[in-house]
CSV table of C-alpha atoms in Angstrom, one decimal:
chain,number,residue,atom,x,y,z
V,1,UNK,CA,-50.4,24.7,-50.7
V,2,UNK,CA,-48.0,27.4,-51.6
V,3,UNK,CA,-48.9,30.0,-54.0
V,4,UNK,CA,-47.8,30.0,-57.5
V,5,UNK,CA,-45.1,32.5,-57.1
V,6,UNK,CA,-43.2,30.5,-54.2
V,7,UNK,CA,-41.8,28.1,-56.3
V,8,UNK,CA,-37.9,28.1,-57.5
V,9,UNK,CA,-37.4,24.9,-57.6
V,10,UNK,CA,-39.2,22.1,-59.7
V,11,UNK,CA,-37.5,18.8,-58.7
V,12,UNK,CA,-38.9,15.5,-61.3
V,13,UNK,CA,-37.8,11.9,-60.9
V,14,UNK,CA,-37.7,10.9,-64.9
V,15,UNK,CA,-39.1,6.9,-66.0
V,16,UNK,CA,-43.0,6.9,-64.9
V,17,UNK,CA,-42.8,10.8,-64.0
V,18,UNK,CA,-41.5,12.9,-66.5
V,19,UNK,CA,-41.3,10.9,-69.2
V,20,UNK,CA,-43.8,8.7,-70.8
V,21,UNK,CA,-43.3,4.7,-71.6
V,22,UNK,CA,-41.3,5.0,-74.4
V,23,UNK,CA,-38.3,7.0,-72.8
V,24,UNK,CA,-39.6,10.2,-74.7
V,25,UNK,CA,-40.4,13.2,-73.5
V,26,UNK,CA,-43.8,15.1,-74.9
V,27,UNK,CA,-44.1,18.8,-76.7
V,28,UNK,CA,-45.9,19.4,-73.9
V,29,UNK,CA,-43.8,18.6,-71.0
V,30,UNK,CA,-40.9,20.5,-73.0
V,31,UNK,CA,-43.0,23.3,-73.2
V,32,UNK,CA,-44.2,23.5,-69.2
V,33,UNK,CA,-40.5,23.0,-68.5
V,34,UNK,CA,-39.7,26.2,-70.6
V,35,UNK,CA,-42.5,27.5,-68.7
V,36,UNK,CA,-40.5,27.4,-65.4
V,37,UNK,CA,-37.4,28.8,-66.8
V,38,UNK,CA,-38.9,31.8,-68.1
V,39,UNK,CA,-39.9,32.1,-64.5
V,40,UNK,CA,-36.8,32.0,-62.8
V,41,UNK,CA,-37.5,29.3,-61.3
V,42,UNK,CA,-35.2,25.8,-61.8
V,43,UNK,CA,-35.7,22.6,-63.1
V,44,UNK,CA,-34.2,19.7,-61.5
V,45,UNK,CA,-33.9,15.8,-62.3
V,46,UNK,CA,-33.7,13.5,-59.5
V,47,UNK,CA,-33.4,10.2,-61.1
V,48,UNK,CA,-32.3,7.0,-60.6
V,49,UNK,CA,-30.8,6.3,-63.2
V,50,UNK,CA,-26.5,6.8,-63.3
V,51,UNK,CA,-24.7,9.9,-64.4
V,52,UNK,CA,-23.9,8.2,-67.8
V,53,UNK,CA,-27.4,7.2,-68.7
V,54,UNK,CA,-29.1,10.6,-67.7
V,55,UNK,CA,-26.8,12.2,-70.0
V,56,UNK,CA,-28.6,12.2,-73.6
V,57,UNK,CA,-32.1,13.1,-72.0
V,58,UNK,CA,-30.3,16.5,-70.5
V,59,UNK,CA,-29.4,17.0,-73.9
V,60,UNK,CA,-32.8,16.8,-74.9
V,61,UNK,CA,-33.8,19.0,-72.0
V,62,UNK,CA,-31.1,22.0,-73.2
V,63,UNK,CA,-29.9,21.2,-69.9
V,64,UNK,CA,-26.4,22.4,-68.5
V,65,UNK,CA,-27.2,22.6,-65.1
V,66,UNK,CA,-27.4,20.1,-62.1
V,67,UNK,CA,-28.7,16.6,-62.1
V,68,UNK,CA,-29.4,14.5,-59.2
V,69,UNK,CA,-28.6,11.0,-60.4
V,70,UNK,CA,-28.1,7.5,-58.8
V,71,UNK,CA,-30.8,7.6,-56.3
V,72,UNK,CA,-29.0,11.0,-54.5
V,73,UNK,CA,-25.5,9.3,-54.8
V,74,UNK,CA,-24.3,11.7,-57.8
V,75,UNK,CA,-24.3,15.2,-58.5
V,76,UNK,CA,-23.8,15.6,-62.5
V,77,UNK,CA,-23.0,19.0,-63.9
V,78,UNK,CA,-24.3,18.8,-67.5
V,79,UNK,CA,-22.5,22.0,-68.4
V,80,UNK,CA,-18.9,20.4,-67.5
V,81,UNK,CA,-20.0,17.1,-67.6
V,82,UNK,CA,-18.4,15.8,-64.3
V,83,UNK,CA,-19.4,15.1,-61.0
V,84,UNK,CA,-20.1,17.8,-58.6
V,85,UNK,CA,-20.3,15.4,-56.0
V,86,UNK,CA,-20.6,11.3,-55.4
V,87,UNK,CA,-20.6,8.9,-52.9
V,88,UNK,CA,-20.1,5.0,-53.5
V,89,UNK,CA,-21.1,2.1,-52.1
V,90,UNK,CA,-18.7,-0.2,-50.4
V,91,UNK,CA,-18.3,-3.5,-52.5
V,92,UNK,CA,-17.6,-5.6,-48.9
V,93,UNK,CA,-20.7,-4.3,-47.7
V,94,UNK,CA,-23.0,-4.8,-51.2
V,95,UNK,CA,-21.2,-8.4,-51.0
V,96,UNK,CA,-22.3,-9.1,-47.4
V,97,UNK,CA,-25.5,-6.9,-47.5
V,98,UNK,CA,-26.4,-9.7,-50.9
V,99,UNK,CA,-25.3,-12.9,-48.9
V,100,UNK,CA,-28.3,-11.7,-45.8
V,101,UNK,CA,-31.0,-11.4,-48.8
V,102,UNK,CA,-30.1,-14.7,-50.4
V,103,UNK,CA,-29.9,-16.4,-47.2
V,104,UNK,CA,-33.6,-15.3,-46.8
V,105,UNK,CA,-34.8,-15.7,-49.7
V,106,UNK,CA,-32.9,-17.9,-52.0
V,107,UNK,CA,-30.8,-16.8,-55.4
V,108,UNK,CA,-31.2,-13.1,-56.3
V,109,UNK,CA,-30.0,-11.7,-59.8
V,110,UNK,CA,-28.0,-8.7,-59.3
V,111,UNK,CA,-26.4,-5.8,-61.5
V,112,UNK,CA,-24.1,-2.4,-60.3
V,113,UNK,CA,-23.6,0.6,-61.4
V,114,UNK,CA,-20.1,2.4,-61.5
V,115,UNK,CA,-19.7,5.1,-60.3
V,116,UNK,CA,-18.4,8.1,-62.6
V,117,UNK,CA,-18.9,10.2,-65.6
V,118,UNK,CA,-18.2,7.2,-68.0
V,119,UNK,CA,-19.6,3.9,-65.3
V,120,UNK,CA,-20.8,1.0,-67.4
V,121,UNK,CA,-23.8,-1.0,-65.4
V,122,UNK,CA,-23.0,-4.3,-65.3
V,123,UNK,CA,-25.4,-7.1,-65.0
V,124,UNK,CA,-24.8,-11.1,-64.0
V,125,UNK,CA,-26.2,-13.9,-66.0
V,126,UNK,CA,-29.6,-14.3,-65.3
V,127,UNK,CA,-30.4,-10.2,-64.6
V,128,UNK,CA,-33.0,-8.8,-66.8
V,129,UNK,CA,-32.4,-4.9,-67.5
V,130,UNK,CA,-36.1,-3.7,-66.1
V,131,UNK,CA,-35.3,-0.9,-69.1
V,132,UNK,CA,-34.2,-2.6,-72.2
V,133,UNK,CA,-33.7,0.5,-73.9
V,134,UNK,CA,-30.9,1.1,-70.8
V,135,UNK,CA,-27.1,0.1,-72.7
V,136,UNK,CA,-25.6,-3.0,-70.0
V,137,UNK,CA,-22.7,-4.7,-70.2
V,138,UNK,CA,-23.6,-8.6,-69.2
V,139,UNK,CA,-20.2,-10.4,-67.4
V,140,UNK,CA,-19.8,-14.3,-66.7
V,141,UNK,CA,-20.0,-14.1,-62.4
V,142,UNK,CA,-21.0,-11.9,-59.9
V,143,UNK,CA,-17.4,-10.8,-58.6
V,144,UNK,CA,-16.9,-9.6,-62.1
V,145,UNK,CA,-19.6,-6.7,-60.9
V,146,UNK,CA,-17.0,-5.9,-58.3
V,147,UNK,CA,-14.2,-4.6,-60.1
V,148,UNK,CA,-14.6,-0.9,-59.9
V,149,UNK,CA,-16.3,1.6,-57.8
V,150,UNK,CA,-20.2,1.3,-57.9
V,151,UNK,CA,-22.9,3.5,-56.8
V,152,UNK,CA,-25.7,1.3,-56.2
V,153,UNK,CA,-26.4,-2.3,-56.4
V,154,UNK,CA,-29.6,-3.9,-58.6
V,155,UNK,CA,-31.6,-7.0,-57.5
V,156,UNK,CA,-34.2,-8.6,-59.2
V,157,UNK,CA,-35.9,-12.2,-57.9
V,158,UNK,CA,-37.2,-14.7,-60.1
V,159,UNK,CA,-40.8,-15.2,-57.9
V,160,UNK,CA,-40.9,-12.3,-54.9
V,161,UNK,CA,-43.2,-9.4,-56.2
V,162,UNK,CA,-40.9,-5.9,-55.9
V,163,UNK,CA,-42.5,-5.1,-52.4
V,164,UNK,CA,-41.5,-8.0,-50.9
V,165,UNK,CA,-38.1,-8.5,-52.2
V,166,UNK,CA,-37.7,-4.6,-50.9
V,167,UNK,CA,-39.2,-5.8,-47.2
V,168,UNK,CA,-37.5,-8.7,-46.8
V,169,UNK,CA,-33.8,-6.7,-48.1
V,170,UNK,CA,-34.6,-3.4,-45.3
V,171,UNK,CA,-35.5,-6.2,-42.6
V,172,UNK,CA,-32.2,-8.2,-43.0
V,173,UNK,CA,-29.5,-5.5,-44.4
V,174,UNK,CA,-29.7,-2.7,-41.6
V,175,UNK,CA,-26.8,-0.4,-41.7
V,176,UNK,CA,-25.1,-2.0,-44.7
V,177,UNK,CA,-26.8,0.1,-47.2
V,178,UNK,CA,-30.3,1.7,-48.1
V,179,UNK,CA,-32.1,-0.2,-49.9
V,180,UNK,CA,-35.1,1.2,-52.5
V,181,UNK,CA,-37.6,0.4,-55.2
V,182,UNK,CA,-37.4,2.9,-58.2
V,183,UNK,CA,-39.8,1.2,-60.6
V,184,UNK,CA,-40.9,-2.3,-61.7
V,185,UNK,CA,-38.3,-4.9,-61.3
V,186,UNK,CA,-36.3,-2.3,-59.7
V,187,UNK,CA,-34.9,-2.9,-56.2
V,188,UNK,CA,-31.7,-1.5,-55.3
V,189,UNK,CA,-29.1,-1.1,-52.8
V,190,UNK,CA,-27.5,2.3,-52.0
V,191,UNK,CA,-25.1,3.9,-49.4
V,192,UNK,CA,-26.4,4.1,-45.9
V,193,UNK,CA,-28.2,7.1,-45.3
V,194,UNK,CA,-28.4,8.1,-49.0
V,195,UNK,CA,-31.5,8.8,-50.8
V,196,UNK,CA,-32.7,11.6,-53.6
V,197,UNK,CA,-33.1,14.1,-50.5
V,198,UNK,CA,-30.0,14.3,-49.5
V,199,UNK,CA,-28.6,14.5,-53.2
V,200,UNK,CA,-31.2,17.2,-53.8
V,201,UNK,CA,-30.4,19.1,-50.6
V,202,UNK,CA,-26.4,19.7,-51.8
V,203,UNK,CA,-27.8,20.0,-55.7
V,204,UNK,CA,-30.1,23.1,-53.7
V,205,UNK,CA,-27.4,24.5,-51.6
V,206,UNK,CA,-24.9,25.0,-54.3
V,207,UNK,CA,-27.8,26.8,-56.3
V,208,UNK,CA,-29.1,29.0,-53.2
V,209,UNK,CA,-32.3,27.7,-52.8
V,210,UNK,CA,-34.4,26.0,-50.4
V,211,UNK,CA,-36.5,23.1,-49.4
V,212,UNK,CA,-39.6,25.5,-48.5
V,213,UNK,CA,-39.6,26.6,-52.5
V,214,UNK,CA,-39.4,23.3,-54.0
V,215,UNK,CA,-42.0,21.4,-55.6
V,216,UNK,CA,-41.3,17.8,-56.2
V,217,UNK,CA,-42.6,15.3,-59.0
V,218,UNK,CA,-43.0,11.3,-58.6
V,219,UNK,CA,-43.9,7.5,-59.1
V,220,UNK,CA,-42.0,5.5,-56.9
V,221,UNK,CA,-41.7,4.7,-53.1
V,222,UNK,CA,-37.6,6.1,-53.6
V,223,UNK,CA,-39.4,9.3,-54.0
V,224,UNK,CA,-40.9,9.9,-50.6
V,225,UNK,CA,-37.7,11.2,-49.0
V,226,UNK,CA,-37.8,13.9,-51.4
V,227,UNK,CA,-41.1,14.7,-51.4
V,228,UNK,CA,-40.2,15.1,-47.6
V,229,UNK,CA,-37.5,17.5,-48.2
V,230,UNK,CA,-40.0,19.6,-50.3
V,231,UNK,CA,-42.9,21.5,-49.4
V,232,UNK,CA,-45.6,20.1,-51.9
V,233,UNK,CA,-44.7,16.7,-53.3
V,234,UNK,CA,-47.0,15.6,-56.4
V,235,UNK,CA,-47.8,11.7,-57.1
V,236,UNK,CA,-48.7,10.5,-60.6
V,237,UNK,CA,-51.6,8.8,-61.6
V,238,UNK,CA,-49.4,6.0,-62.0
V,239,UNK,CA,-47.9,5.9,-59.1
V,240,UNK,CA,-46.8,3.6,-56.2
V,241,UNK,CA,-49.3,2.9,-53.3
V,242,UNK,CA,-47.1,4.2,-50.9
V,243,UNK,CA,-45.9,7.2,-52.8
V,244,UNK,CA,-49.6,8.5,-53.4
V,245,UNK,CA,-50.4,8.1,-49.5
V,246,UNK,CA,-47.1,10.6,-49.3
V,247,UNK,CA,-48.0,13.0,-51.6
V,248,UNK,CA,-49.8,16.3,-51.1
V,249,UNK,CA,-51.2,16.2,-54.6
V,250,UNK,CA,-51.7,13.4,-57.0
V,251,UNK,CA,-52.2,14.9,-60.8
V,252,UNK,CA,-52.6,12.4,-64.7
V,253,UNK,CA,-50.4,9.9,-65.3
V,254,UNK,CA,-47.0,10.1,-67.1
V,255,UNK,CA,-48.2,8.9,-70.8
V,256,UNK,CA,-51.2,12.0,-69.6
V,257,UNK,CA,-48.4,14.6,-69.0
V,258,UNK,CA,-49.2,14.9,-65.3
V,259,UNK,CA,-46.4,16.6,-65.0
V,260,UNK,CA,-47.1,19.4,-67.5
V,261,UNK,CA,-50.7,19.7,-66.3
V,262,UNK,CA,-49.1,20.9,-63.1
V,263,UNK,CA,-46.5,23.7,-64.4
V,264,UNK,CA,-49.3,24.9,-66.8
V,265,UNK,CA,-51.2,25.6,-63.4
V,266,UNK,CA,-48.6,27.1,-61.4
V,267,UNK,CA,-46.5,28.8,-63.9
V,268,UNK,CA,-49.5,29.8,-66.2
């Protein structure tokens, strides 16, 4: 493991990571993230969750710096609040890439989000917002999801656990778009070749630092590709099968403040 001091970059996903159940963040965690910044070092999210929805909890961070948001697809600078950088996902493709899942596995429920600054996410009848706390805007079919630019596509399946609506979507979609699982009920359907890596790589460049500084924070399997870009990756106690057998540390769960217990270690 690196030493204390090596660290300038603390990258955390947000729901199951950094913050607990409830969508809050703890005294505790506020105070380890201070921690880093009197350091020198930077605190990054990697979430998820769209541009518009990440927006309030940066307030609550005092953060006006760079947010990786949409699974890697956005770059959101809280400061100017606009988008650095973003890449959407082709509505053809999401169209097509839904037809090979349903043909597999019968009807799907699905929901987008738009891209940009202001996107709504849109869900179809029958989709059941995995965060009910999350603002959605319900329409009356699914080409009503298609009417703007989107960033990522949401499925959800009435019977098929997460893990195997995820196995059956990479075995049957291919090139069409990468596809994820972010938390419960949470499958989802990105640009091809897009992940939180890549989104954290050009957050990192335009801030000068590097992969070999970075520490990385986690719960889900759609955090392995950055915990590969960084060079110490820490599970939660919570976490995802997969995730923990990725990790170079696992530390207390979220509702714990695994997180914190962490930062107070490294940046006593």
């Amino acid at each position: 493991m690196a030493a204390p001091t090596a660290y300038s970059l603390v990258a955390t996903d947000l729901d199951g990571t950094l913050l607990r159940g409830d969508d809050t963040l703890s005294d505790r965690s506020l105070a380890a993230l201070a921690r880093v910044a009197a350091s020198g070092a930077r605190h990054l999210v990697v979430t998820g969750r769209p541009a518009p929805r990440v927006r309030p909890l940066l307030e609550d961070l005092g953060s006006t710096g760079l947010a990786v948001c949409g699974q890697g697809a956005q770059v959101y600078d809280a400061g100017a609040d606009r988008l650095l950088w973003s890449v959407t996902l082709d509505r053809e493709l999401a169209e097509t890439a839904l037809g090979k899942i349903e043909a597999e596995v019968g009807q799907v429920y699905a929901a987008v989000d738009q891209d940009g600054v202001d996107g709504l996410t849109l869900i179809e009848p029958g989709y059941l917002m995995p965060h009910p706390t999350l603002p959605a805007v319900r329409v009356g079919r699914r080409d009503d999801l298609w009417g703007e630019p989107i960033s990522k596509v949401l499925l959800r399946h009435p019977e098929l656990s997460d893990d195997e609506l995820a196995a059956t979507a990479r075995a049957v979609v291919g090139s069409l778009a990468t596809v994820t699982m972010s938390g419960p009920g949470t499958v989802e359907l990105q640009p091809c070749g897009v992940t939180k890596a890549t989104g954290l790589a050009l957050a990192a460049e335009h801030l000068g630092l590097r992969a070999d500084r970075a520490l990385a924070f986690g719960d889900m399997p759609n955090d392995i590709p950055m915990f590969r870009w960084a060079v110490h990756g820490v599970a939660m106690a919570n976490a995802h099968p997969e995730l923990k057998a990725a990790a170079d540390e696992i530390t207390l769960s979220n509702e714990d403040d695994g997180v914190a217990a962490v930062l107070e270690r490294l940046f006593p």
